[in-house]
Short mmCIF file of C-alpha atoms in Angstrom, two decimals:
data_model
loop_
_atom_site.label_atom_id
_atom_site.label_comp_id
_atom_site.label_asym_id
_atom_site.label_seq_id
_atom_site.Cartn_x
_atom_site.Cartn_y
_atom_site.Cartn_z
CA MET A 207 -47.90 -44.61 -136.44
CA ASP A 208 -47.81 -44.41 -132.83
CA SER A 209 -50.31 -41.42 -133.20
CA ASP A 210 -50.01 -39.56 -129.54
CA TYR A 211 -50.70 -35.49 -128.94
CA ASP A 212 -48.05 -35.07 -126.54
CA ILE A 213 -47.61 -32.58 -129.12
CA TYR A 214 -49.07 -30.21 -127.46
CA ASP A 215 -47.12 -30.89 -124.12
CA MET A 216 -43.49 -30.72 -126.22
CA ASP A 217 -42.09 -33.01 -123.90
CA SER A 218 -40.98 -36.34 -125.56
CA GLU A 219 -37.45 -36.61 -127.60
CA PRO A 220 -36.33 -38.66 -130.45
CA GLU A 221 -34.37 -41.58 -130.84
CA PRO A 222 -30.92 -41.79 -132.24
CA GLU A 223 -30.59 -42.84 -135.28
CA GLU A 224 -28.57 -46.64 -136.19
CA GLU A 225 -25.18 -45.82 -137.70
CA ASP A 226 -24.99 -46.92 -140.57
CA PHE A 227 -23.00 -49.90 -139.51
CA PHE A 228 -21.64 -49.93 -143.88
CA SER A 229 -20.97 -46.61 -144.59
CA ASP A 230 -17.18 -47.27 -145.46
CA GLU A 231 -17.35 -50.00 -147.44
CA PRO A 232 -16.90 -49.17 -151.56
CA ILE A 233 -20.78 -49.59 -152.61
CA ILE A 234 -21.76 -47.65 -155.20
CA ASN A 235 -24.54 -45.09 -154.76
CA SER A 236 -23.92 -45.87 -150.79
CA HIS A 237 -25.03 -42.16 -149.69
CA ASN A 238 -21.53 -41.72 -147.30
CA GLN A 239 -21.95 -38.19 -147.65
CA LYS A 240 -26.74 -37.78 -146.92
CA ASP A 241 -28.72 -35.74 -148.61
CA TYR A 242 -31.32 -36.29 -146.08
CA THR A 243 -32.47 -37.62 -142.81
CA ILE A 244 -35.22 -40.53 -142.24
CA LEU A 245 -37.24 -39.92 -139.57
CA LYS A 246 -39.04 -42.17 -137.45
CA ASP A 247 -42.88 -40.67 -135.81
CA THR A 248 -41.29 -39.24 -132.54
CA ASP A 249 -38.27 -37.19 -135.14
CA ILE A 250 -41.06 -35.93 -136.84
CA HIS A 251 -43.61 -34.81 -133.87
CA GLN A 252 -39.78 -33.81 -132.47
CA LEU A 253 -39.52 -30.84 -135.39
CA ILE A 254 -43.85 -30.00 -135.25
CA LYS A 255 -43.06 -28.95 -131.98
CA ASP A 256 -39.42 -27.65 -132.43
CA ASP A 257 -41.14 -25.38 -135.06
CA ILE A 258 -44.03 -24.04 -133.11
CA SER A 259 -42.54 -23.75 -130.31
CA LYS A 260 -39.20 -21.05 -132.37
CA THR A 261 -42.39 -19.66 -134.06
CA THR A 262 -43.96 -18.81 -131.46
CA THR A 263 -40.85 -17.05 -129.97
CA ILE A 264 -39.73 -15.20 -133.04
CA LEU A 265 -43.04 -13.38 -133.55
CA SER A 266 -44.09 -13.47 -129.37
CA VAL A 267 -47.09 -14.38 -130.58
CA LYS A 268 -49.80 -17.22 -128.79
CA ARG A 269 -49.48 -20.79 -130.09
CA ASP A 270 -52.89 -21.15 -131.70
CA VAL A 271 -51.56 -17.60 -134.30
CA ALA A 272 -48.02 -19.86 -134.64
CA LEU A 273 -49.33 -23.44 -135.50
CA ALA A 274 -52.37 -21.36 -137.59
CA LEU A 275 -49.16 -19.86 -139.58
CA LEU A 276 -47.52 -22.66 -140.10
CA ARG A 277 -50.16 -24.47 -141.48
CA HIS A 278 -51.24 -21.35 -143.73
CA TYR A 279 -47.73 -21.77 -144.91
CA ASN A 280 -47.38 -25.15 -145.54
CA TRP A 281 -44.58 -25.70 -142.52
CA ASN A 282 -42.92 -23.15 -144.28
CA MET A 283 -41.39 -21.29 -140.97
CA THR A 284 -38.60 -18.75 -142.67
CA LYS A 285 -41.52 -17.81 -144.95
CA ALA A 286 -44.18 -18.07 -142.36
CA ASN A 287 -41.73 -15.47 -140.55
CA GLU A 288 -41.42 -13.42 -143.87
CA GLU A 289 -44.87 -12.79 -144.39
CA TRP A 290 -46.01 -11.92 -140.84
CA PHE A 291 -42.62 -9.47 -140.38
CA ALA A 292 -43.91 -7.95 -144.21
CA ASN A 293 -47.91 -7.39 -144.55
CA LYS A 294 -49.05 -8.65 -140.65
CA LEU A 295 -52.89 -6.93 -140.91
CA GLU A 296 -52.79 -9.07 -144.75
CA VAL A 297 -51.58 -12.13 -142.26
CA SER A 298 -53.68 -12.13 -139.00
CA LYS A 299 -56.67 -12.17 -141.55
CA ALA A 300 -55.67 -15.02 -143.68
CA ILE A 301 -54.88 -17.10 -140.48
CA GLY A 302 -58.59 -15.90 -139.10
CA MET A 303 -57.18 -13.96 -136.35
CA LEU A 304 -58.72 -11.41 -134.27
CA LEU A 305 -56.82 -8.65 -134.17
CA GLU A 306 -56.33 -6.50 -131.74
CA LYS A 307 -58.54 -2.98 -133.07
CA GLU A 308 -61.98 -4.59 -133.61
CA GLU A 309 -64.49 -5.44 -130.23
CA THR A 310 -65.08 -8.47 -129.27
CA THR A 311 -68.68 -8.92 -127.63
CA SER A 312 -68.55 -7.40 -123.68
CA LEU A 313 -70.56 -9.92 -121.19
CA ASP A 314 -73.08 -7.75 -118.85
CA SER A 315 -75.86 -11.04 -117.91
CA ASN A 316 -75.28 -14.27 -116.15
CA LEU A 317 -77.47 -15.96 -118.94
CA VAL A 318 -76.07 -15.28 -122.23
CA ASN A 319 -78.26 -17.35 -125.29
CA CYS A 320 -76.20 -20.33 -127.32
CA GLY A 321 -76.46 -19.03 -131.20
CA ILE A 322 -76.96 -23.10 -132.02
CA CYS A 323 -78.92 -24.80 -129.31
CA PHE A 324 -80.55 -21.24 -128.66
CA GLU A 325 -80.93 -23.20 -124.50
CA GLU A 326 -79.35 -20.40 -121.95
CA TYR A 327 -76.11 -21.17 -120.27
CA THR A 328 -74.23 -19.51 -117.20
CA VAL A 329 -70.93 -17.44 -118.77
CA ASP A 330 -68.32 -20.07 -117.36
CA LYS A 331 -70.25 -22.92 -119.50
CA ILE A 332 -70.25 -20.59 -122.52
CA ALA A 333 -66.83 -20.70 -125.53
CA PHE A 334 -66.04 -18.42 -128.03
CA ALA A 335 -63.56 -18.83 -131.04
CA ALA A 336 -60.64 -16.08 -131.95
CA CYS A 337 -63.36 -13.44 -132.45
CA LYS A 338 -64.76 -13.55 -129.43
CA GLN A 339 -68.37 -12.49 -130.51
CA HIS A 340 -69.99 -15.00 -130.92
CA PRO A 341 -71.27 -17.39 -128.01
CA PHE A 342 -72.27 -21.28 -128.38
CA CYS A 343 -72.12 -23.69 -125.07
CA LYS A 344 -69.81 -25.56 -124.62
CA GLY A 345 -71.86 -28.52 -124.92
CA CYS A 346 -72.08 -27.69 -129.42
CA TRP A 347 -68.75 -27.50 -129.26
CA GLU A 348 -67.49 -30.27 -128.07
CA CYS A 349 -70.65 -31.59 -130.80
CA TYR A 350 -68.96 -29.12 -133.50
CA ILE A 351 -65.48 -29.92 -133.12
CA SER A 352 -66.35 -33.78 -133.00
CA THR A 353 -67.95 -33.58 -136.05
CA SER A 354 -65.71 -32.14 -137.57
CA ILE A 355 -62.14 -33.70 -137.01
CA ASN A 356 -64.30 -37.23 -138.39
CA ASP A 357 -65.33 -34.80 -141.32
CA GLY A 358 -60.96 -35.47 -141.80
CA PRO A 359 -58.01 -32.88 -142.25
CA LYS A 360 -60.59 -30.11 -142.16
CA CYS A 361 -60.76 -29.87 -139.29
CA LEU A 362 -56.95 -28.28 -138.64
CA VAL A 363 -58.57 -24.68 -140.15
CA LEU A 364 -61.42 -24.73 -137.90
CA ARG A 365 -63.52 -21.32 -137.93
CA CYS A 366 -66.25 -20.48 -135.71
CA PRO A 367 -69.63 -21.57 -135.96
CA ASN A 368 -71.24 -19.11 -137.07
CA PRO A 369 -71.29 -18.95 -140.99
CA SER A 370 -70.32 -15.14 -141.52
CA CYS A 371 -67.48 -15.03 -139.12
CA ASN A 372 -64.19 -16.49 -140.31
CA MET A 373 -62.46 -16.56 -137.24
CA MET A 374 -60.26 -20.05 -136.74
CA VAL A 375 -61.06 -21.94 -133.41
CA GLY A 376 -57.15 -23.25 -132.55
CA GLU A 377 -55.29 -25.76 -131.14
CA SER A 378 -55.71 -24.60 -127.00
CA MET A 379 -59.75 -25.29 -127.71
CA ILE A 380 -59.60 -28.46 -129.33
CA VAL A 381 -57.49 -29.82 -126.03
CA LYS A 382 -59.59 -28.29 -124.56
CA LEU A 383 -62.93 -29.84 -125.22
CA ALA A 384 -62.19 -32.57 -127.94
CA SER A 385 -62.39 -36.30 -126.11
CA ASP A 386 -59.34 -38.29 -126.25
CA LYS A 387 -60.40 -39.93 -129.06
CA ASP A 388 -60.81 -37.19 -131.68
CA LYS A 389 -57.75 -35.61 -129.86
CA LEU A 390 -55.27 -38.82 -131.75
CA LYS A 391 -57.25 -37.99 -134.46
CA TYR A 392 -56.18 -34.79 -134.16
CA TYR A 393 -53.55 -34.67 -134.26
CA ASP A 394 -52.67 -38.36 -136.17
CA TYR A 395 -53.65 -34.86 -139.07
CA MET A 396 -51.38 -32.65 -137.89
CA PHE A 397 -48.95 -35.59 -138.15
CA ARG A 398 -49.55 -35.83 -141.92
CA SER A 399 -50.17 -32.09 -143.01
CA TYR A 400 -46.38 -31.59 -141.27
CA VAL A 401 -45.49 -34.32 -144.38
CA GLU A 402 -47.85 -33.92 -147.03
CA GLU A 403 -47.86 -30.02 -147.42
CA ASN A 404 -44.45 -30.27 -146.39
CA ARG A 405 -41.69 -29.37 -149.34
CA LYS A 406 -38.98 -30.70 -148.05
CA ILE A 407 -40.79 -33.74 -146.26
CA LYS A 408 -42.20 -37.19 -148.26
CA TRP A 409 -43.42 -40.51 -146.60
CA CYS A 410 -41.03 -43.96 -148.11
CA PRO A 411 -42.92 -44.54 -150.68
CA ALA A 412 -42.03 -48.53 -149.63
CA PRO A 413 -45.60 -50.21 -149.72
CA GLY A 414 -46.50 -50.25 -144.76
CA CYS A 415 -43.12 -48.34 -144.71
CA GLU A 416 -43.89 -45.71 -141.50
CA TYR A 417 -40.39 -43.83 -142.10
CA ALA A 418 -40.70 -40.13 -143.66
CA VAL A 419 -37.84 -38.22 -145.19
CA GLU A 420 -35.79 -35.12 -145.11
CA PHE A 421 -34.19 -34.49 -147.60
CA GLU A 422 -31.70 -31.21 -148.43
CA ILE A 423 -33.27 -28.26 -151.08
CA GLY A 424 -30.89 -28.09 -153.53
CA SER A 425 -29.08 -30.83 -153.78
CA GLU A 426 -28.84 -32.82 -156.44
CA ASN A 427 -28.98 -36.31 -155.90
CA TYR A 428 -32.17 -37.94 -155.47
CA ASP A 429 -31.80 -41.02 -154.28
CA VAL A 430 -33.21 -42.48 -150.80
CA ILE A 431 -32.41 -45.29 -149.38
CA CYS A 432 -34.59 -45.57 -147.12
CA ASP A 433 -34.17 -47.37 -143.27
CA CYS A 434 -36.62 -50.05 -144.83
CA SER A 435 -33.92 -51.09 -147.23
CA ASN A 436 -36.04 -49.51 -149.55
CA ASP A 437 -34.06 -46.95 -152.32
CA PHE A 438 -36.33 -44.36 -154.41
CA CYS A 439 -35.63 -41.57 -156.41
CA TRP A 440 -36.76 -38.11 -154.33
CA ASN A 441 -37.73 -36.57 -157.38
CA CYS A 442 -40.47 -39.28 -159.21
CA LEU A 443 -40.57 -41.38 -156.34
CA ASP A 444 -39.96 -44.08 -158.37
CA GLU A 445 -37.15 -47.06 -157.31
CA ILE A 446 -33.75 -45.08 -158.18
CA HIS A 447 -33.24 -45.41 -161.29
CA ARG A 448 -28.70 -43.38 -161.98
CA PRO A 449 -27.72 -42.66 -164.90
CA ILE A 450 -31.64 -41.78 -166.27
CA ASP A 451 -33.37 -39.09 -165.50
CA CYS A 452 -37.19 -38.96 -164.49
CA ASN A 453 -38.30 -37.96 -167.94
CA THR A 454 -37.36 -40.73 -169.23
CA ILE A 455 -38.35 -42.69 -166.47
CA GLU A 456 -41.62 -41.76 -167.65
CA LYS A 457 -41.34 -42.36 -171.14
CA TRP A 458 -39.52 -46.07 -170.65
CA LYS A 459 -42.71 -46.81 -168.89
CA ASN A 460 -45.07 -44.94 -170.90
CA ARG A 461 -43.09 -47.41 -173.27
CA ASN A 462 -43.73 -51.52 -171.73
CA PHE A 463 -47.24 -49.46 -171.99
CA GLU A 464 -48.16 -49.52 -175.12
CA GLU A 465 -46.32 -52.23 -176.29
CA ALA A 466 -47.04 -54.81 -173.98
CA ALA A 467 -49.56 -56.49 -176.29
CA ASN A 468 -46.66 -56.70 -179.36
CA THR A 469 -43.88 -58.10 -176.58
CA LYS A 470 -46.38 -61.10 -174.83
CA TRP A 471 -46.11 -62.90 -177.76
CA ILE A 472 -41.88 -62.63 -177.82
CA LEU A 473 -40.93 -63.12 -173.89
CA ALA A 474 -41.65 -65.99 -171.95
CA PHE A 475 -40.48 -67.57 -168.53
CA THR A 476 -38.61 -70.67 -169.90
CA LYS A 477 -35.90 -70.70 -173.06
CA LYS A 478 -34.80 -73.85 -174.56
CA CYS A 479 -31.00 -75.07 -174.01
CA PRO A 480 -30.06 -74.27 -177.87
CA GLN A 481 -28.55 -77.66 -177.72
CA CYS A 482 -30.60 -80.60 -176.58
CA ASN A 483 -33.61 -77.35 -176.74
CA LYS A 484 -35.22 -78.92 -173.34
CA SER A 485 -37.50 -75.89 -171.48
CA ILE A 486 -35.40 -74.74 -169.07
CA GLU A 487 -36.81 -72.25 -165.66
CA LYS A 488 -34.61 -69.24 -164.88
CA ASN A 489 -34.32 -70.00 -160.95
CA LYS A 490 -30.85 -67.78 -160.07
CA GLY A 491 -30.16 -64.46 -160.40
CA CYS A 492 -26.93 -64.84 -162.39
CA MET A 493 -27.55 -64.97 -167.04
CA HIS A 494 -25.37 -67.99 -166.65
CA MET A 495 -27.60 -71.07 -167.74
CA THR A 496 -26.08 -75.34 -167.18
CA CYS A 497 -28.51 -77.11 -168.48
CA VAL A 498 -29.43 -81.26 -167.22
CA CYS A 499 -27.01 -82.00 -170.83
CA TYR A 500 -24.59 -79.94 -168.76
CA TYR A 501 -23.78 -77.10 -171.80
CA GLN A 502 -23.24 -73.67 -170.32
CA PHE A 503 -25.50 -70.58 -172.45
CA CYS A 504 -25.70 -67.30 -171.03
CA TRP A 505 -29.09 -66.67 -170.93
CA LEU A 506 -29.90 -63.88 -172.71
CA CYS A 507 -28.48 -64.22 -175.99
CA LEU A 508 -28.21 -68.09 -175.86
CA ALA A 509 -24.42 -68.22 -176.58
CA LYS A 510 -22.25 -70.76 -175.82
CA TRP A 511 -20.95 -69.32 -171.85
CA ASP A 512 -17.27 -68.75 -172.30
CA SER A 513 -17.77 -66.74 -175.90
CA CYS A 514 -20.74 -64.57 -174.28
CA ILE A 515 -20.21 -64.22 -170.59
CA GLY A 516 -23.14 -60.64 -170.05
CA GLY A 517 -21.69 -59.22 -173.27
CA CYS A 518 -24.15 -59.78 -175.47
CA ASN A 519 -25.87 -56.35 -174.45
CA GLY A 520 -25.34 -54.76 -178.26
CA PHE A 521 -28.37 -54.44 -180.42
CA GLU A 522 -27.66 -55.77 -183.76
CA GLU A 523 -29.94 -54.91 -186.49
CA ASN A 524 -31.16 -57.93 -189.33
CA LYS A 525 -31.38 -55.59 -192.31
CA GLU A 526 -34.62 -58.08 -193.68
CA VAL A 527 -36.84 -57.34 -191.40
CA LYS A 528 -39.54 -54.97 -192.02
CA GLU A 529 -38.76 -51.76 -190.37
CA ALA A 530 -41.83 -52.07 -188.37
CA LYS A 531 -40.87 -55.00 -187.05
CA LYS A 532 -37.20 -54.03 -186.63
CA ASN A 533 -38.57 -51.41 -184.20
CA ILE A 534 -40.25 -53.98 -182.37
CA LEU A 535 -37.47 -56.63 -181.82
CA ARG A 536 -34.93 -53.34 -181.05
CA TYR A 537 -37.61 -52.75 -177.93
CA THR A 538 -37.66 -56.53 -177.36
CA HIS A 539 -34.30 -56.77 -176.84
CA TYR A 540 -33.72 -53.78 -174.27
CA TYR A 541 -37.10 -54.68 -172.53
CA GLU A 542 -36.21 -58.60 -171.84
CA ARG A 543 -33.09 -57.20 -170.71
CA TRP A 544 -34.25 -54.95 -169.00
CA VAL A 545 -36.72 -56.96 -167.15
CA SER A 546 -34.26 -60.15 -166.75
CA ASN A 547 -31.95 -57.80 -164.61
CA GLU A 548 -35.14 -56.81 -162.12
CA LYS A 549 -35.80 -60.53 -161.77
CA SER A 550 -31.83 -60.80 -160.81
CA LYS A 551 -32.26 -58.08 -158.65
CA GLN A 552 -35.36 -59.45 -156.48
CA GLN A 553 -33.59 -62.39 -155.81
CA ALA A 554 -30.57 -60.74 -155.61
CA LEU A 555 -32.31 -58.61 -152.92
CA LYS A 556 -33.95 -62.15 -151.64
CA ASP A 557 -30.31 -63.87 -151.11
CA LEU A 558 -28.48 -60.75 -149.21
CA ASN A 559 -31.59 -60.43 -147.07
CA GLU A 560 -31.24 -64.36 -146.01
CA MET A 561 -27.71 -64.23 -146.01
CA ARG A 562 -28.12 -61.42 -143.92
CA ASN A 563 -30.79 -62.52 -141.09
CA GLU A 564 -29.29 -66.46 -140.52
CA GLY A 565 -27.15 -67.10 -143.50
CA VAL A 566 -24.08 -65.53 -142.05
CA LYS A 567 -24.82 -66.97 -138.23
CA LYS A 568 -25.33 -70.35 -139.62
CA LEU A 569 -22.02 -70.20 -141.47
CA SER A 570 -20.42 -68.80 -138.48
CA GLU A 571 -21.77 -71.23 -136.40
CA LEU A 572 -20.81 -74.00 -138.54
CA HIS A 573 -16.91 -73.31 -139.45
CA SER A 574 -16.22 -72.02 -135.75
CA LEU A 575 -15.97 -68.60 -137.51
CA PRO A 576 -16.53 -64.65 -135.98
CA GLU A 577 -19.55 -63.64 -138.34
CA THR A 578 -16.91 -59.80 -138.25
CA GLU A 579 -14.91 -62.11 -140.37
CA LEU A 580 -18.13 -63.01 -142.59
CA GLU A 581 -19.23 -59.08 -143.30
CA PHE A 582 -17.34 -59.14 -147.16
CA ILE A 583 -20.56 -61.67 -148.11
CA ILE A 584 -22.75 -59.26 -146.93
CA GLN A 585 -20.69 -56.75 -148.47
CA ALA A 586 -20.77 -58.64 -152.32
CA TRP A 587 -25.07 -59.11 -151.69
CA GLN A 588 -25.23 -55.38 -151.63
CA GLN A 589 -23.27 -54.56 -154.20
CA ILE A 590 -24.65 -57.29 -156.41
CA VAL A 591 -28.39 -56.30 -156.55
CA GLU A 592 -26.97 -51.99 -156.58
CA CYS A 593 -25.15 -53.23 -159.56
CA ARG A 594 -28.30 -55.12 -160.67
CA ARG A 595 -30.20 -52.39 -160.90
CA VAL A 596 -27.69 -49.69 -162.39
CA LEU A 597 -27.36 -52.37 -165.05
CA LYS A 598 -31.04 -52.66 -165.64
CA TRP A 599 -31.84 -49.08 -166.17
CA SER A 600 -28.65 -48.62 -168.50
CA TYR A 601 -30.79 -50.90 -171.09
CA ALA A 602 -33.35 -47.72 -171.30
CA TYR A 603 -30.34 -45.33 -171.55
CA GLY A 604 -29.29 -47.12 -174.20
CA PHE A 605 -32.46 -47.87 -176.15
CA TYR A 606 -32.67 -43.59 -176.38
CA LEU A 607 -29.27 -43.01 -177.66
CA PRO A 608 -30.37 -41.50 -181.19
CA GLU A 609 -29.33 -45.11 -183.39
CA GLU A 610 -27.40 -42.49 -186.25
CA ASP A 611 -24.73 -41.78 -183.29
CA LYS A 612 -23.60 -44.84 -184.06
CA VAL A 613 -20.22 -44.58 -182.52
CA LYS A 614 -21.29 -43.51 -179.08
CA THR A 615 -23.56 -45.87 -179.57
CA GLN A 616 -20.64 -48.45 -179.87
CA PHE A 617 -19.04 -46.91 -177.00
CA PHE A 618 -21.99 -47.70 -174.30
CA GLU A 619 -22.50 -50.97 -175.25
CA TYR A 620 -18.31 -51.53 -174.88
CA LEU A 621 -19.20 -50.58 -171.32
CA GLN A 622 -22.38 -51.69 -170.71
CA GLY A 623 -20.84 -54.95 -171.68
CA GLU A 624 -17.51 -54.13 -169.89
CA ALA A 625 -19.92 -54.11 -166.67
CA GLY A 626 -21.98 -56.50 -167.09
CA ALA A 627 -18.91 -59.25 -167.36
CA ASP A 628 -17.71 -57.87 -163.89
CA LEU A 629 -21.25 -58.47 -162.74
CA GLU A 630 -21.58 -61.48 -163.88
CA ARG A 631 -18.17 -62.10 -162.46
CA LEU A 632 -19.21 -61.65 -158.50
CA HIS A 633 -22.61 -62.65 -159.06
CA HIS A 634 -21.44 -66.48 -160.21
CA CYS A 635 -18.95 -66.33 -157.28
CA ALA A 636 -21.68 -65.29 -154.72
CA GLU A 637 -24.38 -67.36 -155.79
CA GLN A 638 -22.08 -70.07 -156.67
CA GLU A 639 -18.65 -70.56 -155.10
CA LEU A 640 -19.80 -69.36 -152.26
CA LEU A 641 -21.69 -72.93 -151.39
CA ASP A 642 -18.30 -74.99 -152.43
CA HIS A 643 -16.61 -72.35 -150.02
CA LEU A 644 -18.05 -72.06 -147.19
CA GLY A 645 -21.51 -73.64 -147.89
CA SER A 646 -20.57 -77.27 -147.86
CA THR A 647 -22.03 -79.07 -144.44
CA LYS A 648 -18.93 -80.60 -143.59
CA LYS A 649 -17.35 -78.48 -140.78
CA LEU A 650 -13.57 -77.66 -141.99
CA ASP A 651 -11.08 -77.60 -140.57
CA TYR A 652 -9.08 -74.23 -140.64
CA THR A 653 -5.89 -75.50 -138.85
CA GLU A 654 -4.95 -77.40 -141.93
CA GLN A 655 -3.41 -75.52 -144.14
CA GLY A 656 -5.10 -76.01 -147.52
CA SER A 657 -8.93 -75.80 -145.83
CA TYR A 658 -7.48 -72.16 -144.75
CA LYS A 659 -6.09 -70.71 -148.32
CA ASN A 660 -8.75 -72.63 -149.71
CA TYR A 661 -10.72 -69.53 -147.43
CA GLU A 662 -8.58 -66.90 -148.16
CA ARG A 663 -8.84 -67.47 -152.07
CA PHE A 664 -11.95 -67.47 -152.40
CA ARG A 665 -12.30 -64.36 -149.60
CA SER A 666 -10.00 -62.60 -151.41
CA LYS A 667 -11.56 -63.25 -154.49
CA LEU A 668 -15.07 -62.49 -153.55
CA ILE A 669 -13.77 -59.07 -151.70
CA GLY A 670 -11.87 -57.79 -155.06
CA LEU A 671 -14.37 -58.81 -156.97
CA THR A 672 -16.72 -57.22 -154.73
CA LYS A 673 -14.68 -53.17 -155.33
CA VAL A 674 -13.90 -53.84 -158.61
CA THR A 675 -17.18 -54.35 -159.88
CA GLY A 676 -19.34 -51.45 -157.69
CA ASN A 677 -16.12 -48.74 -158.70
CA TYR A 678 -16.51 -50.10 -163.15
CA PHE A 679 -19.96 -49.57 -162.12
CA GLU A 680 -19.43 -45.89 -160.33
CA LYS A 681 -17.39 -44.81 -163.92
CA LEU A 682 -20.17 -46.21 -166.15
CA VAL A 683 -22.91 -43.98 -163.70
CA THR A 684 -20.55 -41.05 -163.81
CA ALA A 685 -19.74 -41.97 -167.77
CA LEU A 686 -23.96 -42.10 -168.76
CA GLU A 687 -25.28 -39.14 -166.66
CA ASN A 688 -22.23 -36.80 -168.61
CA GLY A 689 -23.75 -38.15 -172.00
CA LEU A 690 -20.75 -40.24 -172.63
CA LYS A 691 -19.00 -36.34 -173.81
CA ASP A 692 -15.57 -36.71 -172.04
CA VAL A 693 -14.57 -39.61 -172.86
CA ASN A 694 -12.58 -41.42 -175.76
CA SER A 695 -13.76 -45.05 -176.29
CA LYS A 696 -11.02 -46.16 -178.05
CA GLU A 697 -8.08 -45.57 -175.64
CA TYR A 698 -10.13 -46.84 -173.02
CA LYS A 699 -10.82 -50.41 -175.05
CA ARG A 700 -6.84 -50.04 -175.13
CA LYS A 701 -6.37 -49.98 -171.29
CA ARG A 702 -8.48 -52.72 -170.81
CA GLU A 703 -7.81 -55.20 -172.93
CA ILE A 704 -3.73 -54.25 -171.82
CA PRO A 705 -2.65 -58.77 -169.94
CA MET A 706 -1.89 -58.09 -166.52
CA SER A 707 1.16 -58.38 -165.13
CA ASN A 708 3.29 -57.16 -161.86
CA ILE A 709 3.88 -53.78 -161.08
CA THR A 710 5.89 -52.02 -159.15
CA VAL A 711 4.71 -49.88 -156.53
CA ASP A 712 5.78 -48.66 -153.78
CA ASP A 713 5.83 -52.19 -151.43
CA SER A 714 7.69 -54.45 -152.97
CA SER A 715 5.78 -57.49 -151.51
CA MET A 716 2.35 -55.76 -153.81
CA TRP A 717 1.19 -56.05 -157.46
CA ALA A 718 -1.63 -54.39 -159.32
CA CYS A 719 -3.42 -56.35 -162.36
CA ASP A 720 -3.05 -53.96 -165.24
CA ARG A 721 -7.51 -54.29 -166.02
CA CYS A 722 -9.46 -53.84 -162.88
CA SER A 723 -5.76 -51.44 -161.32
CA PHE A 724 -6.67 -53.38 -157.58
CA LEU A 725 -3.90 -53.32 -155.40
CA ASN A 726 -2.78 -57.15 -153.95
CA ALA A 727 -1.17 -58.10 -151.13
CA ASP A 728 -1.68 -62.10 -151.33
CA TYR A 729 0.24 -64.95 -152.94
CA TYR A 730 -1.22 -64.61 -155.92
CA THR A 731 0.30 -65.24 -159.56
CA VAL A 732 -2.88 -63.89 -161.21
CA CYS A 733 -5.81 -61.51 -160.03
CA GLN A 734 -8.11 -63.11 -158.92
CA MET A 735 -10.39 -60.59 -159.02
CA CYS A 736 -10.32 -60.91 -162.43
CA VAL A 737 -9.89 -64.88 -163.55
CA VAL A 738 -13.08 -66.35 -165.18
CA ASP A 739 -12.77 -70.24 -163.31
#
């Protein structure tokens, strides 16, 4: 933090916030209508100055009094003003403000005894707290203020050194008597106090992040994405966890802690190929595994990939196992998928950052394409990261669904399985097909019709998969947040299983896929977003 005591000067201006480059794209949880504001150091300094200035003007009080009022009411300016007008006498006593009717010490002599060192000083070397009754020399004041500041944030509510006095030591006296080093510490305490005591502002919980977030109280959407790219829930400060609530998050974490010893022998970092029995380590994001023997299978259920495609989300109960073991296996089923999607999300985030920082530029130079032409790749990776997070928490949601509610569980697993399949298609396309279409070290000549068509086919497919996956996951989140109450599973399933065909729309050159309803003005005869290579 660039700490500075220019708060007292009230001169600096806040820096303009950067625009969200991808704010108009169809990424779930994109916060087109944000319920929060990301605050930099300069923004927080400006808010402090504005609040003090407004309070000073509204209440017609000095700056020291306005600051003491705001601190007393945890920087809630509305409450501070209301309490002041409602009961000025009681509020004045609470903040240590001198009342007009109280008497002050009259200095008739040119020499005054200091109440700390007991030496005599001329009047110009004596200073008072707000009480105006207990004189102390400036040397003792400097020592007292310095010691208090170095003791910690309590210096923000500093009182007169006289033990029987409760009058405040205002900011103006600290600015006048403290050293430059101590002033920096004092304003740093004030800076942090404004965030940590303010019910509308919290620090971003990411390690090393110095941004704060001002939240719109009363909003029902707690999802926050900081400018450092960390996403978290405003309510519990954990990562964004739609579609489950904060209480379920707490229960799930407690369960993970309790079950750690039981699941350690079940889960491992490697698995054996179902065909050749060789150990395989997962080092990519998607669940599509290809062994050295060329057998392709699902990392989660080990089934042949063509028969799974990410749809192994349902838990199948073995009637022969004992109840205790069944509970452990059921928990392990959901926990393994929760962990696997978290690892895939982290890998996708890494791939996103690499693509954003240098990948797009390299591809642009290699294939003579403008960087703006390749923005769809960044879009796809952003969507993958978001969907991995949602899919991860959907397994915690599924674990707490009542086992006796078979209809709801089956419908949930169907929706989750469809979402997982859509995500695997997108993840595979961005992770593997990107290398095939754009990752070649050989420079492609897009003046040739075949090369350009291949690029356009890949581009259309990735953009379409990004939109389709985002839209489906948003519907999944909405359905889960509504408790799966307003959905007819049979009707929805029938609709999703209708074969692909062309339909008539306003533009005769366009057609739509019945599976995903994505309109396409291209020349393809099949939906490039739904087909599985």
